[in-house]
């Protein structure tokens, strides 16, 4: 992670730059490794890690890692940079209750990217006892891990492919309409229950039971095993 020297004289890790620049009078910062100078409060964000600790210590004896071996580090840095951007965006909508925890958390260099490890790490590092609060923090971090720049056409396609649940009666009616107005009750039950499971995550057994209870009596016949739109 890059380390900067501010005009004010302080030396700051990249993870703490947002907090520092928000209160400091300094008008520029320089990278202590490559000596590049960045003006204003935001330009430093564009600077990636330029030299590792191993490279600085070993000097000419340092051997660069094989291509692809730094992929995880690059993903980690990009992830944290996205979180920084979110924190610094006044229109991000981050809850004031969560913002202090996020600000403290991004100061760590070893934040896990897997949910289970992240939840455990955050609980211990921030001394949080509320699983619900920790999960909210994870949800925000997870949203920052999603790749940016998705094409609008793909976004529209994904939105079109998303199913929604309209309610038992509406789903029963639409399923019957698609089938021409009539279906065997078992076929109707299975189709509607499967959609309920896909959209709401309930069990198949429970969905089938609720489907049968939701079929209007007017759709049923004592002499037939079919369900027909009334």
mmCIF file of C-alpha atoms in Angstrom:
data_model
loop_
_atom_site.group_PDB
_atom_site.id
_atom_site.type_symbol
_atom_site.label_atom_id
_atom_site.label_comp_id
_atom_site.label_asym_id
_atom_site.label_seq_id
_atom_site.Cartn_x
_atom_site.Cartn_y
_atom_site.Cartn_z
ATOM 1 C CA UNK A 1 0.000 0.000 0.000
ATOM 2 C CA UNK A 2 1.343 3.439 -0.953
ATOM 3 C CA UNK A 3 2.566 5.844 1.728
ATOM 4 C CA UNK A 4 2.446 9.609 1.209
ATOM 5 C CA UNK A 5 4.268 12.631 2.593
ATOM 6 C CA UNK A 6 1.872 15.564 2.999
ATOM 7 C CA UNK A 7 2.794 19.230 2.645
ATOM 8 C CA UNK A 8 2.045 19.569 6.350
ATOM 9 C CA UNK A 9 4.905 17.165 7.136
ATOM 10 C CA UNK A 10 2.864 14.111 8.144
ATOM 11 C CA UNK A 11 3.483 10.662 6.658
ATOM 12 C CA UNK A 12 0.217 8.827 5.924
ATOM 13 C CA UNK A 13 -0.742 5.394 4.628
ATOM 14 C CA UNK A 14 -3.086 5.410 1.658
ATOM 15 C CA UNK A 15 -5.807 3.794 3.782
ATOM 16 C CA UNK A 16 -5.795 6.858 6.072
ATOM 17 C CA UNK A 17 -5.541 9.557 3.418
ATOM 18 C CA UNK A 18 -9.265 10.340 3.222
ATOM 19 C CA UNK A 19 -9.393 11.132 6.919
ATOM 20 C CA UNK A 20 -6.189 13.161 6.753
ATOM 21 C CA UNK A 21 -6.983 15.255 3.671
ATOM 22 C CA UNK A 22 -10.465 16.074 4.962
ATOM 23 C CA UNK A 23 -8.970 18.092 7.846
ATOM 24 C CA UNK A 24 -5.455 19.009 6.673
ATOM 25 C CA UNK A 25 -4.513 22.350 5.110
ATOM 26 C CA UNK A 26 -1.907 20.715 2.858
ATOM 27 C CA UNK A 27 -2.389 21.306 -0.879
ATOM 28 C CA UNK A 28 -0.208 18.459 -2.193
ATOM 29 C CA UNK A 29 1.131 15.026 -1.251
ATOM 30 C CA UNK A 30 4.074 13.003 -2.549
ATOM 31 C CA UNK A 31 4.663 9.257 -2.658
ATOM 32 C CA UNK A 32 7.662 8.419 -0.465
ATOM 33 C CA UNK A 33 8.648 5.534 -2.774
ATOM 34 C CA UNK A 34 8.610 7.080 -6.257
ATOM 35 C CA UNK A 35 8.464 10.780 -5.243
ATOM 36 C CA UNK A 36 5.549 11.571 -7.552
ATOM 37 C CA UNK A 37 3.661 14.667 -6.395
ATOM 38 C CA UNK A 38 -0.140 14.855 -6.319
ATOM 39 C CA UNK A 39 -2.012 18.126 -5.958
ATOM 40 C CA UNK A 40 -5.345 18.855 -4.308
ATOM 41 C CA UNK A 41 -7.344 16.500 -2.139
ATOM 42 C CA UNK A 42 -8.151 13.753 -4.648
ATOM 43 C CA UNK A 43 -5.305 13.185 -7.131
ATOM 44 C CA UNK A 44 -3.437 10.792 -4.797
ATOM 45 C CA UNK A 45 -6.292 8.280 -5.271
ATOM 46 C CA UNK A 46 -5.010 7.436 -8.760
ATOM 47 C CA UNK A 47 -1.660 6.201 -7.408
ATOM 48 C CA UNK A 48 -1.364 2.409 -7.031
ATOM 49 C CA UNK A 49 1.174 0.514 -4.935
ATOM 50 C CA UNK A 50 4.457 1.293 -6.635
ATOM 51 C CA UNK A 51 6.989 -0.557 -4.494
ATOM 52 C CA UNK A 52 6.573 -3.403 -2.005
ATOM 53 C CA UNK A 53 8.333 -3.676 1.353
ATOM 54 C CA UNK A 54 10.380 -6.592 -0.016
ATOM 55 C CA UNK A 55 11.563 -4.505 -2.964
ATOM 56 C CA UNK A 56 12.571 -1.616 -0.713
ATOM 57 C CA UNK A 57 14.498 -3.850 1.721
ATOM 58 C CA UNK A 58 16.176 -6.183 -0.792
ATOM 59 C CA UNK A 59 17.075 -3.573 -3.376
ATOM 60 C CA UNK A 60 18.935 -5.058 -6.375
ATOM 61 C CA UNK A 61 18.509 -8.578 -4.952
ATOM 62 C CA UNK A 62 14.735 -8.341 -5.248
ATOM 63 C CA UNK A 63 13.076 -10.725 -7.695
ATOM 64 C CA UNK A 64 9.726 -9.660 -9.108
ATOM 65 C CA UNK A 65 6.837 -12.107 -8.599
ATOM 66 C CA UNK A 66 5.723 -14.251 -11.505
ATOM 67 C CA UNK A 67 2.988 -12.798 -13.755
ATOM 68 C CA UNK A 68 -0.416 -13.333 -12.228
ATOM 69 C CA UNK A 69 0.858 -13.937 -8.688
ATOM 70 C CA UNK A 70 -0.082 -10.386 -7.654
ATOM 71 C CA UNK A 71 -3.627 -10.729 -8.954
ATOM 72 C CA UNK A 72 -5.045 -11.109 -5.456
ATOM 73 C CA UNK A 73 -3.187 -8.033 -4.199
ATOM 74 C CA UNK A 74 -4.451 -5.994 -7.138
ATOM 75 C CA UNK A 75 -8.024 -7.100 -6.452
ATOM 76 C CA UNK A 76 -7.617 -6.231 -2.758
ATOM 77 C CA UNK A 77 -6.274 -2.750 -3.536
ATOM 78 C CA UNK A 78 -9.024 -2.110 -6.096
ATOM 79 C CA UNK A 79 -11.633 -3.249 -3.581
ATOM 80 C CA UNK A 80 -10.396 -0.933 -0.842
ATOM 81 C CA UNK A 81 -10.107 1.943 -3.317
ATOM 82 C CA UNK A 82 -13.764 1.422 -4.226
ATOM 83 C CA UNK A 83 -14.685 1.567 -0.532
ATOM 84 C CA UNK A 84 -12.718 4.814 -0.189
ATOM 85 C CA UNK A 85 -14.601 6.248 -3.151
ATOM 86 C CA UNK A 86 -17.903 5.218 -1.606
ATOM 87 C CA UNK A 87 -17.013 6.851 1.691
ATOM 88 C CA UNK A 88 -15.970 10.045 -0.050
ATOM 89 C CA UNK A 89 -19.086 10.264 -2.213
ATOM 90 C CA UNK A 90 -21.647 12.598 -0.580
ATOM 91 C CA UNK A 91 -24.429 10.898 -2.556
ATOM 92 C CA UNK A 92 -23.507 7.345 -1.502
ATOM 93 C CA UNK A 93 -26.340 7.204 1.034
ATOM 94 C CA UNK A 94 -24.206 5.463 3.659
ATOM 95 C CA UNK A 95 -25.964 5.421 6.996
ATOM 96 C CA UNK A 96 -24.341 7.723 9.600
ATOM 97 C CA UNK A 97 -24.511 4.741 11.938
ATOM 98 C CA UNK A 98 -22.245 2.677 9.651
ATOM 99 C CA UNK A 99 -19.828 5.354 8.421
ATOM 100 C CA UNK A 100 -17.555 5.398 11.528
ATOM 101 C CA UNK A 101 -17.124 1.623 11.355
ATOM 102 C CA UNK A 102 -16.306 1.715 7.632
ATOM 103 C CA UNK A 103 -13.782 4.503 8.153
ATOM 104 C CA UNK A 104 -12.008 2.508 10.853
ATOM 105 C CA UNK A 105 -12.122 -0.736 8.925
ATOM 106 C CA UNK A 106 -10.454 0.548 5.734
ATOM 107 C CA UNK A 107 -7.384 1.436 7.799
ATOM 108 C CA UNK A 108 -6.532 -2.273 7.982
ATOM 109 C CA UNK A 109 -4.357 -3.758 5.221
ATOM 110 C CA UNK A 110 -5.547 -7.358 5.575
ATOM 111 C CA UNK A 111 -9.341 -7.196 5.266
ATOM 112 C CA UNK A 112 -10.651 -10.615 4.115
ATOM 113 C CA UNK A 113 -12.649 -10.704 0.871
ATOM 114 C CA UNK A 114 -14.641 -13.833 1.791
ATOM 115 C CA UNK A 115 -17.839 -13.228 3.751
ATOM 116 C CA UNK A 116 -17.322 -15.688 6.633
ATOM 117 C CA UNK A 117 -13.765 -14.495 7.319
ATOM 118 C CA UNK A 118 -14.799 -10.857 6.851
ATOM 119 C CA UNK A 119 -17.589 -11.154 9.440
ATOM 120 C CA UNK A 120 -15.232 -12.724 11.966
ATOM 121 C CA UNK A 121 -12.447 -10.215 11.244
ATOM 122 C CA UNK A 122 -14.781 -7.225 11.546
ATOM 123 C CA UNK A 123 -16.396 -8.452 14.755
ATOM 124 C CA UNK A 124 -13.000 -8.870 16.410
ATOM 125 C CA UNK A 125 -11.256 -5.821 14.943
ATOM 126 C CA UNK A 126 -14.062 -3.381 15.735
ATOM 127 C CA UNK A 127 -15.270 -5.222 18.845
ATOM 128 C CA UNK A 128 -18.800 -5.486 17.465
ATOM 129 C CA UNK A 129 -21.261 -7.820 19.153
ATOM 130 C CA UNK A 130 -24.203 -7.330 16.787
ATOM 131 C CA UNK A 131 -24.224 -9.875 13.925
ATOM 132 C CA UNK A 132 -26.808 -7.759 12.100
ATOM 133 C CA UNK A 133 -24.577 -4.676 12.166
ATOM 134 C CA UNK A 134 -21.562 -6.661 10.957
ATOM 135 C CA UNK A 135 -23.677 -8.094 8.116
ATOM 136 C CA UNK A 136 -24.694 -4.559 7.046
ATOM 137 C CA UNK A 137 -21.016 -3.597 6.892
ATOM 138 C CA UNK A 138 -20.259 -6.683 4.801
ATOM 139 C CA UNK A 139 -23.093 -5.858 2.380
ATOM 140 C CA UNK A 140 -21.556 -2.436 1.725
ATOM 141 C CA UNK A 141 -18.065 -3.871 1.261
ATOM 142 C CA UNK A 142 -19.412 -6.629 -0.987
ATOM 143 C CA UNK A 143 -21.120 -4.062 -3.222
ATOM 144 C CA UNK A 144 -17.734 -2.382 -3.711
ATOM 145 C CA UNK A 145 -16.202 -5.663 -4.876
ATOM 146 C CA UNK A 146 -18.475 -5.806 -7.935
ATOM 147 C CA UNK A 147 -16.733 -4.822 -11.174
ATOM 148 C CA UNK A 148 -17.410 -1.329 -12.444
ATOM 149 C CA UNK A 149 -18.223 -0.334 -15.980
ATOM 150 C CA UNK A 150 -20.786 -2.982 -16.787
ATOM 151 C CA UNK A 151 -22.332 -2.244 -20.145
ATOM 152 C CA UNK A 152 -25.842 -0.752 -20.016
ATOM 153 C CA UNK A 153 -27.045 -3.408 -22.460
ATOM 154 C CA UNK A 154 -25.898 -6.149 -20.104
ATOM 155 C CA UNK A 155 -27.457 -4.358 -17.139
ATOM 156 C CA UNK A 156 -30.774 -4.165 -18.989
ATOM 157 C CA UNK A 157 -30.537 -7.834 -19.938
ATOM 158 C CA UNK A 158 -29.882 -8.840 -16.338
ATOM 159 C CA UNK A 159 -32.790 -6.703 -15.144
ATOM 160 C CA UNK A 160 -35.093 -8.270 -17.713
ATOM 161 C CA UNK A 161 -34.069 -11.747 -16.598
ATOM 162 C CA UNK A 162 -34.877 -11.081 -12.955
ATOM 163 C CA UNK A 163 -38.122 -12.660 -11.800
ATOM 164 C CA UNK A 164 -40.493 -11.001 -9.388
ATOM 165 C CA UNK A 165 -43.233 -12.424 -7.210
ATOM 166 C CA UNK A 166 -46.702 -10.891 -7.639
ATOM 167 C CA UNK A 167 -48.605 -12.813 -4.977
ATOM 168 C CA UNK A 168 -50.246 -16.246 -4.933
ATOM 169 C CA UNK A 169 -53.472 -15.300 -6.699
ATOM 170 C CA UNK A 170 -51.719 -13.307 -9.428
ATOM 171 C CA UNK A 171 -49.135 -16.039 -10.024
ATOM 172 C CA UNK A 172 -51.824 -18.725 -10.234
ATOM 173 C CA UNK A 173 -53.831 -16.649 -12.716
ATOM 174 C CA UNK A 174 -50.844 -15.826 -14.921
ATOM 175 C CA UNK A 175 -49.683 -19.459 -14.949
ATOM 176 C CA UNK A 176 -53.133 -20.624 -15.991
ATOM 177 C CA UNK A 177 -53.361 -17.910 -18.664
ATOM 178 C CA UNK A 178 -50.012 -18.989 -20.147
ATOM 179 C CA UNK A 179 -51.324 -22.564 -20.317
ATOM 180 C CA UNK A 180 -54.540 -21.559 -22.074
ATOM 181 C CA UNK A 181 -56.685 -21.263 -18.958
ATOM 182 C CA UNK A 182 -56.494 -24.862 -17.673
ATOM 183 C CA UNK A 183 -53.888 -27.053 -15.990
ATOM 184 C CA UNK A 184 -53.867 -30.258 -13.934
ATOM 185 C CA UNK A 185 -53.678 -29.190 -10.341
ATOM 186 C CA UNK A 186 -50.343 -30.932 -9.761
ATOM 187 C CA UNK A 187 -48.775 -29.169 -12.770
ATOM 188 C CA UNK A 188 -50.099 -25.816 -11.605
ATOM 189 C CA UNK A 189 -48.877 -26.461 -8.083
ATOM 190 C CA UNK A 190 -45.380 -27.382 -9.286
ATOM 191 C CA UNK A 191 -44.990 -24.414 -11.664
ATOM 192 C CA UNK A 192 -46.126 -21.815 -9.155
ATOM 193 C CA UNK A 193 -44.214 -23.389 -6.249
ATOM 194 C CA UNK A 194 -40.973 -23.456 -8.251
ATOM 195 C CA UNK A 195 -41.269 -19.755 -8.991
ATOM 196 C CA UNK A 196 -41.948 -19.069 -5.325
ATOM 197 C CA UNK A 197 -38.766 -20.943 -4.395
ATOM 198 C CA UNK A 198 -36.710 -19.076 -7.033
ATOM 199 C CA UNK A 199 -37.907 -15.620 -6.048
ATOM 200 C CA UNK A 200 -38.390 -15.970 -2.297
ATOM 201 C CA UNK A 201 -36.106 -18.805 -1.291
ATOM 202 C CA UNK A 202 -38.742 -20.789 0.580
ATOM 203 C CA UNK A 203 -38.773 -24.591 0.716
ATOM 204 C CA UNK A 204 -40.512 -26.490 -2.093
ATOM 205 C CA UNK A 205 -42.721 -28.362 0.356
ATOM 206 C CA UNK A 206 -43.957 -25.169 1.986
ATOM 207 C CA UNK A 207 -44.472 -23.470 -1.384
ATOM 208 C CA UNK A 208 -46.577 -26.379 -2.688
ATOM 209 C CA UNK A 209 -48.750 -26.341 0.428
ATOM 210 C CA UNK A 210 -49.342 -22.589 0.216
ATOM 211 C CA UNK A 211 -50.135 -22.845 -3.493
ATOM 212 C CA UNK A 212 -52.933 -25.349 -2.907
ATOM 213 C CA UNK A 213 -54.389 -23.182 -0.161
ATOM 214 C CA UNK A 214 -54.319 -20.146 -2.469
ATOM 215 C CA UNK A 215 -56.268 -21.692 -5.396
ATOM 216 C CA UNK A 216 -59.739 -20.075 -5.411
ATOM 217 C CA UNK A 217 -62.559 -22.622 -4.881
ATOM 218 C CA UNK A 218 -64.261 -21.288 -8.026
ATOM 219 C CA UNK A 219 -61.334 -22.619 -10.075
ATOM 220 C CA UNK A 220 -61.908 -26.196 -8.868
ATOM 221 C CA UNK A 221 -64.354 -28.913 -9.901
ATOM 222 C CA UNK A 222 -65.572 -31.947 -7.927
ATOM 223 C CA UNK A 223 -65.432 -34.125 -11.034
ATOM 224 C CA UNK A 224 -62.076 -33.030 -12.520
ATOM 225 C CA UNK A 225 -58.436 -32.959 -11.488
ATOM 226 C CA UNK A 226 -57.808 -29.755 -13.398
ATOM 227 C CA UNK A 227 -57.811 -26.130 -12.319
ATOM 228 C CA UNK A 228 -59.590 -23.721 -14.639
ATOM 229 C CA UNK A 229 -59.758 -19.955 -14.679
ATOM 230 C CA UNK A 230 -63.233 -18.863 -13.623
#
